[in-house]
Coordinates of C-alpha atoms and ligand atoms in Angstrom, one line a residue:
M11 CA 106.3 18.4 206.9
R12 CA 109.7 17.0 207.4
I13 CA 108.6 13.6 206.2
L14 CA 107.0 15.1 203.2
A15 CA 110.2 17.0 202.4
R16 CA 112.2 13.9 202.7
A17 CA 109.9 11.9 200.5
L18 CA 110.1 14.7 198.0
I19 CA 113.9 14.6 198.0
I20 CA 114.0 10.9 197.7
G21 CA 111.4 11.1 194.9
V22 CA 113.5 13.7 193.1
A23 CA 116.6 11.6 193.5
I24 CA 114.8 8.5 192.1
G25 CA 113.4 10.6 189.3
L26 CA 116.9 11.9 188.4
T27 CA 118.4 8.4 188.5
T28 CA 115.6 7.2 186.2
L29 CA 116.2 10.1 184.0
I30 CA 119.9 9.4 183.6
H31 CA 119.1 5.7 182.8
A32 CA 116.4 6.5 180.4
Q33 CA 118.5 9.1 178.6
N34 CA 120.1 8.1 175.4
F35 CA 123.6 9.5 175.4
D36 CA 125.5 10.3 172.2
L37 CA 128.3 8.0 173.3
V38 CA 128.7 5.7 176.2
I39 CA 132.0 4.3 177.4
A40 CA 130.8 1.2 179.2
N41 CA 132.4 -1.1 181.8
G42 CA 135.8 0.6 182.0
R43 CA 138.0 1.1 185.1
V44 CA 137.5 4.8 185.5
V45 CA 140.5 6.5 187.0
D46 CA 140.2 10.2 187.9
P47 CA 143.0 11.9 189.8
E48 CA 140.9 14.8 191.0
S49 CA 138.2 12.7 192.8
A50 CA 140.5 9.7 193.4
L51 CA 137.8 7.5 191.8
D52 CA 139.2 4.1 190.7
Q53 CA 136.2 1.9 190.0
V54 CA 134.3 0.3 187.2
R55 CA 131.9 2.9 185.8
H56 CA 129.9 3.8 182.8
I57 CA 130.4 7.3 181.2
G58 CA 127.7 9.0 179.3
I59 CA 128.7 11.7 176.8
S60 CA 126.3 14.3 175.4
G61 CA 127.8 16.5 172.7
R62 CA 131.2 17.7 173.9
T63 CA 130.5 17.1 177.5
I64 CA 130.6 14.3 180.1
A65 CA 126.9 14.1 181.2
A66 CA 126.9 11.1 183.5
I67 CA 129.3 8.8 185.4
S68 CA 127.3 5.9 186.7
A69 CA 127.8 2.5 188.5
D70 CA 124.8 1.3 186.5
P71 CA 124.8 0.7 182.7
L72 CA 123.8 3.6 180.5
S73 CA 122.3 3.6 177.0
G74 CA 123.8 5.5 174.1
R75 CA 123.5 5.8 170.4
A76 CA 127.1 4.5 170.2
I77 CA 128.8 2.3 172.8
I78 CA 132.5 1.7 173.4
D79 CA 133.0 -1.4 175.5
A80 CA 135.9 -0.6 177.8
A81 CA 135.7 -3.8 179.9
G82 CA 139.2 -4.6 181.2
L83 CA 140.5 -1.2 180.1
V84 CA 141.5 2.0 182.0
V85 CA 139.4 5.0 181.2
A86 CA 141.4 8.2 182.0
P87 CA 141.1 11.9 181.3
G88 CA 142.7 12.7 177.9
F89 CA 146.4 13.5 178.3
I90 CA 147.4 17.2 178.3
D91 CA 150.9 17.9 176.8
L92 CA 152.3 21.3 177.9
H93 CA 155.3 21.0 175.6
A94 CA 154.5 19.9 172.1
H95 CA 156.4 21.3 169.2
G96 CA 155.4 20.5 165.6
Q97 CA 151.7 21.4 165.9
T98 CA 151.1 20.0 162.4
P99 CA 148.5 17.5 161.2
E100 CA 151.3 14.9 161.3
T101 CA 152.3 15.5 164.9
Y102 CA 148.6 15.7 166.0
R103 CA 148.2 12.2 164.5
F104 CA 151.3 10.9 166.4
Q105 CA 150.2 12.4 169.6
A106 CA 146.5 11.2 169.4
R107 CA 147.8 7.6 169.1
D108 CA 149.8 8.3 172.3
G109 CA 146.6 9.3 174.1
V110 CA 147.1 13.1 173.9
T111 CA 143.9 15.1 173.5
T112 CA 145.4 18.6 174.1
A113 CA 148.8 19.5 172.7
L114 CA 150.2 22.9 173.7
E115 CA 153.4 24.6 172.4
L116 CA 154.4 26.6 175.4
E117 CA 158.2 26.7 175.4
V118 CA 159.1 28.1 172.0
G119 CA 155.6 29.4 171.3
T120 CA 154.9 31.8 168.5
G121 CA 155.5 35.5 167.8
D122 CA 152.0 36.1 166.4
I123 CA 149.1 34.7 168.4
D124 CA 146.2 35.7 166.1
R125 CA 147.9 34.3 163.1
W126 CA 148.9 31.0 164.8
Y127 CA 145.3 30.3 165.8
A128 CA 143.9 31.5 162.4
E129 CA 146.1 29.0 160.7
R130 CA 144.4 26.2 162.6
K131 CA 140.9 27.6 162.5
A132 CA 139.5 24.9 160.3
G133 CA 139.6 22.4 163.2
R134 CA 142.3 19.9 164.1
L135 CA 142.5 16.3 165.3
I136 CA 143.2 17.2 168.9
N137 CA 142.9 20.4 171.0
Y138 CA 145.8 22.9 170.5
G139 CA 147.2 26.1 171.9
V140 CA 150.3 28.2 172.1
S141 CA 152.3 30.7 174.2
I142 CA 153.7 34.1 173.1
G143 CA 157.4 33.2 173.0
H144 CA 160.4 35.3 173.8
I145 CA 162.4 33.3 171.2
P146 CA 160.2 34.0 168.1
V147 CA 159.5 37.6 169.3
R148 CA 163.2 38.2 169.6
M149 CA 163.8 36.6 166.2
A150 CA 161.2 39.0 164.6
V151 CA 162.6 42.1 166.3
M152 CA 166.2 41.2 165.6
R153 CA 165.4 40.1 162.0
D154 CA 166.8 36.6 162.4
P155 CA 166.5 34.4 159.3
G156 CA 165.9 31.1 161.2
S157 CA 162.6 29.3 160.7
F158 CA 162.0 27.7 164.2
L159 CA 165.0 28.6 166.3
P160 CA 167.4 31.6 165.9
T161 CA 170.5 31.1 163.9
A162 CA 171.9 34.6 163.6
A163 CA 171.1 38.0 165.4
G164 CA 168.2 36.4 167.3
A165 CA 170.7 34.2 169.1
H166 CA 174.0 36.2 169.0
K167 CA 173.3 39.9 169.0
A168 CA 172.6 42.0 172.1
A169 CA 169.4 44.1 171.8
T170 CA 169.3 47.9 172.2
S171 CA 166.9 49.3 174.8
A172 CA 164.5 50.3 172.1
E173 CA 164.6 46.7 170.8
I174 CA 163.9 45.3 174.3
K175 CA 161.0 47.7 174.6
E176 CA 159.6 46.5 171.3
M177 CA 159.9 42.8 172.5
A178 CA 158.0 43.6 175.7
R179 CA 155.3 45.4 173.7
R180 CA 154.9 42.3 171.4
L181 CA 154.8 40.0 174.4
E182 CA 152.0 42.1 176.0
D183 CA 150.2 42.1 172.7
G184 CA 150.4 38.3 172.5
L185 CA 148.9 38.0 176.0
K186 CA 146.1 40.4 175.0
Q187 CA 145.4 38.2 172.0
G188 CA 144.9 35.2 174.3
A189 CA 148.2 33.4 174.5
V190 CA 148.0 30.4 176.8
S191 CA 151.2 31.5 178.6
M192 CA 154.7 32.9 177.9
G193 CA 157.7 30.9 176.6
A194 CA 161.5 31.4 176.8
G195 CA 164.7 29.4 176.1
F196 CA 167.8 31.1 177.4
P197 CA 170.3 28.7 175.7
Y198 CA 168.7 29.6 172.3
T199 CA 169.1 33.3 172.9
P200 CA 172.5 33.6 174.6
A201 CA 172.9 37.3 173.7
A202 CA 169.9 38.3 175.7
T203 CA 171.2 40.3 178.7
P204 CA 169.9 39.9 182.3
E205 CA 168.2 43.3 181.7
E206 CA 166.4 41.9 178.7
L207 CA 165.3 38.7 180.5
L208 CA 164.1 40.7 183.5
E209 CA 162.0 42.8 181.1
V210 CA 160.4 39.6 179.7
F211 CA 159.7 38.3 183.2
R212 CA 158.2 41.7 184.2
V213 CA 155.6 41.3 181.5
A214 CA 154.7 37.9 182.9
G215 CA 154.6 39.2 186.5
R216 CA 152.3 42.1 185.6
N217 CA 149.9 39.7 183.9
R218 CA 150.3 36.8 186.3
V219 CA 151.2 34.5 183.5
P220 CA 153.6 31.5 183.9
V221 CA 156.7 31.6 181.8
H222 CA 157.7 28.2 180.4
V223 CA 161.4 28.3 180.4
H224 CA 164.1 26.2 178.9
I225 CA 166.8 27.1 181.4
R226 CA 170.5 27.1 181.1
R227 CA 172.0 23.8 182.3
G228 CA 172.2 22.6 185.9
V229 CA 171.9 24.3 189.3
A230 CA 173.3 27.6 188.0
G231 CA 170.6 27.7 185.3
L232 CA 167.8 27.0 187.8
T233 CA 169.2 29.6 190.3
E234 CA 169.3 32.2 187.6
V235 CA 165.7 31.7 186.5
M236 CA 164.2 31.4 190.0
K237 CA 165.8 34.8 190.8
L238 CA 164.4 36.4 187.7
A239 CA 160.9 35.0 188.3
G240 CA 161.1 36.0 192.0
D241 CA 162.3 39.6 191.2
A242 CA 159.5 40.0 188.7
K243 CA 156.9 38.1 190.7
A244 CA 156.3 35.9 187.7
P245 CA 154.9 32.4 187.9
L246 CA 157.6 30.0 186.5
H247 CA 157.4 26.6 184.8
V248 CA 160.8 24.9 184.2
V249 CA 160.5 22.7 181.1
H250 CA 162.2 19.3 180.9
I251 CA 164.0 19.2 184.3
N252 CA 165.4 15.8 183.2
S253 CA 167.5 17.2 180.3
S254 CA 168.3 20.6 181.9
G255 CA 169.3 18.9 185.1
T256 CA 171.0 15.6 184.0
T257 CA 173.2 14.6 187.0
A258 CA 171.9 17.5 189.1
T259 CA 168.2 16.6 188.6
A260 CA 167.6 15.4 192.1
E261 CA 169.2 18.5 193.6
M262 CA 167.3 20.8 191.3
L263 CA 164.0 19.1 192.3
K264 CA 164.9 19.8 195.9
M265 CA 165.5 23.5 195.0
I266 CA 162.0 23.7 193.4
A267 CA 160.4 22.0 196.4
N268 CA 162.1 24.5 198.8
A269 CA 161.0 27.5 196.7
R270 CA 157.5 26.2 196.6
G271 CA 157.6 25.8 200.4
Q272 CA 158.5 29.5 200.6
G273 CA 155.6 30.5 198.5
Q274 CA 157.2 30.9 195.0
D275 CA 154.9 29.8 192.2
V276 CA 157.2 27.3 190.4
T277 CA 156.3 24.1 188.6
T278 CA 158.2 21.7 186.3
E279 CA 157.9 18.8 183.9
A280 CA 159.9 15.8 182.5
Y281 CA 160.0 13.5 179.5
P282 CA 160.9 9.9 180.0
Y283 CA 164.1 9.6 177.8
A284 CA 167.8 9.7 178.6
A285 CA 168.6 11.4 175.3
G286 CA 167.5 14.8 174.0
M287 CA 167.2 16.2 170.6
T288 CA 167.6 19.6 169.0
E289 CA 168.5 21.3 165.7
I290 CA 172.3 20.9 165.2
Q291 CA 172.6 24.6 164.0
S292 CA 171.0 26.0 167.2
A293 CA 173.1 28.2 169.5
N294 CA 172.4 25.6 172.2
L295 CA 175.1 23.5 170.6
D296 CA 177.8 26.1 170.2
E297 CA 179.6 24.6 173.2
Y298 CA 180.3 21.4 171.3
Q299 CA 182.5 23.3 168.8
D300 CA 185.5 23.3 171.1
A301 CA 184.4 20.5 173.4
P302 CA 186.6 17.4 174.1
E303 CA 186.0 14.5 171.7
Q304 CA 184.5 12.5 174.6
R305 CA 181.7 15.1 175.0
V306 CA 181.2 15.4 171.2
A307 CA 180.7 11.6 171.1
L308 CA 177.5 12.1 173.2
L309 CA 175.9 13.4 170.0
E310 CA 174.3 11.0 167.5
W311 CA 173.3 11.7 163.9
P312 CA 170.0 9.8 163.9
R313 CA 169.9 9.3 160.1
T314 CA 172.9 7.0 160.3
G315 CA 173.2 6.2 164.0
E316 CA 176.8 7.4 164.1
R317 CA 178.3 9.1 167.1
L318 CA 179.9 12.4 166.2
N319 CA 183.5 13.7 166.4
R320 CA 184.7 17.2 166.0
E321 CA 185.0 16.7 162.2
T322 CA 181.6 15.2 161.6
F323 CA 180.0 17.7 164.0
Q324 CA 181.2 20.5 161.8
K325 CA 180.1 18.7 158.6
Y326 CA 176.6 18.1 159.8
R327 CA 176.3 21.6 161.3
K328 CA 176.8 23.0 157.9
M329 CA 174.1 20.7 156.6
G330 CA 171.5 21.2 159.4
G331 CA 169.1 18.7 160.9
P332 CA 168.1 17.2 164.2
V333 CA 170.8 15.6 166.4
V334 CA 170.4 13.2 169.3
L335 CA 172.1 14.2 172.6
H336 CA 172.9 11.3 174.9
T337 CA 173.6 13.5 177.9
N338 CA 171.5 11.9 180.7
T339 CA 171.3 8.5 182.5
E340 CA 168.3 6.2 183.0
E341 CA 168.7 6.7 186.8
M342 CA 168.1 10.4 186.5
V343 CA 165.2 9.9 184.2
I344 CA 163.5 7.8 186.9
V345 CA 164.2 10.5 189.5
A346 CA 162.6 13.1 187.2
V347 CA 159.6 11.0 186.1
T348 CA 158.7 9.8 189.6
S349 CA 159.1 13.0 191.5
P350 CA 155.6 14.3 192.8
L351 CA 156.7 17.7 191.4
T352 CA 156.9 16.8 187.7
M353 CA 154.2 16.8 185.1
I354 CA 154.8 14.6 182.1
A355 CA 155.3 16.6 178.9
S356 CA 156.7 15.3 175.7
D357 CA 158.8 18.1 174.1
A358 CA 157.5 16.4 170.9
Y359 CA 159.9 17.3 168.2
W360 CA 159.5 16.3 164.5
E361 CA 160.8 17.9 161.4
N362 CA 161.1 16.8 157.7
G363 CA 160.0 13.2 158.4
T364 CA 162.1 12.5 161.4
G365 CA 162.4 13.4 165.1
H366 CA 162.6 12.2 168.7
P367 CA 160.8 9.0 169.8
R368 CA 159.2 11.1 172.6
T369 CA 156.9 12.6 169.9
T370 CA 155.2 9.3 169.5
G371 CA 155.8 7.4 172.8
T372 CA 156.1 9.7 175.9
F373 CA 152.8 8.9 177.6
S374 CA 152.7 5.2 176.7
K375 CA 156.3 4.8 177.8
V376 CA 155.6 6.3 181.3
L377 CA 152.5 4.0 181.6
G378 CA 154.3 0.9 180.2
R379 CA 157.8 1.1 181.5
Y380 CA 157.5 3.0 184.8
V381 CA 154.0 2.1 186.0
R382 CA 153.7 -1.5 184.8
E383 CA 157.3 -2.9 184.2
S384 CA 159.3 -1.2 187.0
A385 CA 156.4 -0.2 189.2
C386 CA 158.2 2.9 190.4
L387 CA 155.1 5.0 189.8
S388 CA 151.4 4.3 190.6
L389 CA 148.8 4.4 187.9
M390 CA 147.0 7.2 189.7
D391 CA 150.1 9.3 190.2
A392 CA 151.2 8.8 186.6
L393 CA 147.8 9.9 185.3
R394 CA 147.7 12.9 187.6
K395 CA 151.0 14.1 186.0
M396 CA 149.4 13.8 182.5
T397 CA 146.0 15.3 183.2
L398 CA 145.1 17.2 186.4
M399 CA 148.5 18.8 187.1
P400 CA 148.9 20.4 183.6
A401 CA 145.3 21.5 183.6
A402 CA 145.7 23.0 187.1
R403 CA 148.9 24.8 186.0
L404 CA 147.0 26.8 183.4
Q405 CA 143.5 27.1 184.7
A406 CA 143.8 30.4 186.5
R407 CA 144.4 32.1 183.1
V408 CA 142.8 29.7 180.6
P409 CA 139.1 28.9 181.3
A410 CA 139.1 25.8 179.0
M411 CA 141.6 24.1 181.4
R412 CA 139.1 24.1 184.2
T413 CA 137.0 21.5 182.4
K414 CA 139.9 19.4 181.1
G415 CA 142.2 16.9 182.9
R416 CA 139.4 15.3 184.9
L417 CA 136.5 12.9 184.5
R418 CA 133.4 14.4 186.1
V419 CA 130.0 15.5 185.1
G420 CA 130.4 18.8 183.2
A421 CA 133.9 18.2 182.1
D422 CA 135.0 18.2 178.5
A423 CA 134.6 14.7 176.9
D424 CA 138.4 14.3 176.3
V425 CA 139.0 10.7 177.2
T426 CA 141.8 8.2 176.7
V427 CA 141.1 4.5 177.0
F428 CA 144.0 2.0 177.3
D429 CA 145.0 -1.5 178.2
A430 CA 147.2 -1.1 181.3
A431 CA 148.5 -4.7 180.8
Q432 CA 149.7 -4.0 177.2
I433 CA 150.5 -0.3 176.9
I434 CA 154.0 0.3 175.7
D435 CA 156.0 2.7 173.4
R436 CA 157.7 1.3 170.4
S437 CA 159.7 4.2 168.9
T438 CA 163.5 4.3 169.0
Y439 CA 166.0 7.0 168.1
R440 CA 166.6 5.2 164.7
D441 CA 162.9 4.6 164.1
P442 CA 161.0 7.3 165.9
G443 CA 157.7 7.2 164.1
L444 CA 156.2 4.0 165.5
A445 CA 152.8 4.2 167.2
P446 CA 152.7 2.7 170.7
L447 CA 150.6 -0.4 171.6
G448 CA 147.7 -0.5 174.0
I449 CA 146.0 2.9 173.5
Q450 CA 142.6 1.7 172.3
H451 CA 140.3 4.7 172.2
V452 CA 140.9 8.4 172.3
I453 CA 138.0 10.8 172.4
V454 CA 138.3 14.5 171.8
N455 CA 135.3 16.8 172.6
G456 CA 133.0 13.7 172.4
V457 CA 134.3 12.5 169.0
P458 CA 136.5 9.3 168.7
V459 CA 139.8 10.1 167.0
V460 CA 141.3 6.7 167.7
T461 CA 139.2 3.6 167.7
K462 CA 140.5 0.1 168.5
G463 CA 144.0 1.4 168.3
Q464 CA 143.5 2.9 164.8
L465 CA 143.2 6.6 163.8
V466 CA 139.8 7.6 162.7
E467 CA 140.1 9.5 159.3
G468 CA 138.2 12.6 158.3
V469 CA 137.4 13.9 161.8
A470 CA 138.7 17.2 163.3
P471 CA 137.0 17.8 166.7
G472 CA 140.1 19.6 168.2
L473 CA 139.4 23.1 169.4
A474 CA 141.6 26.1 170.2
V475 CA 142.7 26.4 173.8
R476 CA 143.1 30.1 174.3
A477 CA 143.0 32.5 177.2
K478 CA 140.1 34.5 176.0
Ligands
ZN130 ZN1 161.2 22.0 173.6

C-alpha cells in the first residue's frame, strides 16, 4: 500500500510537472535572475503568467504565446509606492518607467473616496489607490479655496467642536467607502488643535487603519505623533523620515525602533534625495517669512535655478508654484535609505509641467546609486523596501496587497525587469522629467506597460487598489 501511495504521489508530481511544461502561458519571462524578498529566492528562473496571475515559477523553460527574454536581467516584484502625488496619466507614465506598478496617494489623500475612484474607473496604466485624508477633509469642512493643499481657513483657522465632529464623520465615511488608509500632514494644517488631531487618530484606532502622517519637523514632531497614535491605539506610518528628520534622522529611526520594540505599530519610509519640494504658498513654508537670509537661501526656484532671499521669496510666494528645499545632507539620506526600518516611497510631486526629480527617478536611483555604485544596500534589501514591506504594511486592511509585492504562484503578475548593471536615474532639479535608464520591462496585471525601456501606448491594465 505504502509503495503504491508513493508511486501515486510521484506519478502525480511528474504529471503536474509535465502539465506545467506543456501549458502554453499567455506570457513567459524567461531566463531572468528572479529575486523575491518574501521567499529569499535569487536564482535564474522562468515565470509563466496566465491572465493577471503568476501561474508558474520554474527552473525549466516554459512555453508561452509571448516571451520576454530576461537573460542577464533582474526580475523583481513590481514596485509599490505608498506616497505618490499626482495620480494623473502623466505621473503614471513617469512612474511606470521607474518600475512602479502600484502608485498610492496616502499622505494627502482625498476628501471623497467614491469620486476619486470613479474618476479613474476607465482603467489606468498602473494600479492606483488613495487614503481618506485629514487635509482635504479639513479643507472641505473649513471651506478652504486651495486646490491641493490649504491656503486659507483649512490651514489657519481653528475648528469648532461641530466642525471637528463633521471631519471625523467624513473620515469614517471614507473608510467605509474603501479608502486604503488615512492621511494627515500637520505642517499643512497648523491651526488643527491637539483635540482635533486626537479625534482624527481615534477614527484610525477604532478602525485599525494606519495613518500616513507628514509630521512636524524633528524629534519633537515624532514625539508628538507617536503619543497621539499611542493614545488612540492607531497604527502609524511616518512619511519621508529623511525630510522630516534631516539632521535628526538617525535619532528618530532609533525612536521608531524602540517604539516597535515596545509593541507600537509604527512604520516609516524615505525618498533618496537631499532636497524636498512643496508648493511655495503652503503653510508649511510660513516659517521662511521671517527666517534669517541663510535659511531662506536653502530654497531654490527650480524654473530659474536661483536661490531665494527674503525679497524673492515674497515675490514668488505671491505667484505660486513649486519650490525646492535644500534642507538635508547626503549623509542623512544614506542613513534613511539604508535603515532596515524604511520603505522606499517617492513622494512623487508634479504640477503644471514641472516637479521634483523623485517623481521620475526614486526607485532607479536607489538601485543605481545606493545598491550598485556605493554598495551600501544589498539588492535583496532594496527590493524588499520597494515591494514586500509596503504590501505587508497595508495587507491587513487591503486584500489586494496580499497578492502584490512578491513573486510566487498565485501572486498578481506585477513584475519589473531591469538591468542591475545599468539602472540609474537621470532627472535633476532643473530637468526633473527624464526617464531613468535600465528599466527594461514593466508588467501590470499580466500586461506589458514598458517594453525594452519604452512605454507601451494604448494599454490601461492598472486596477483600483481599494479596501473593499
Ligand atoms: Zn507628500
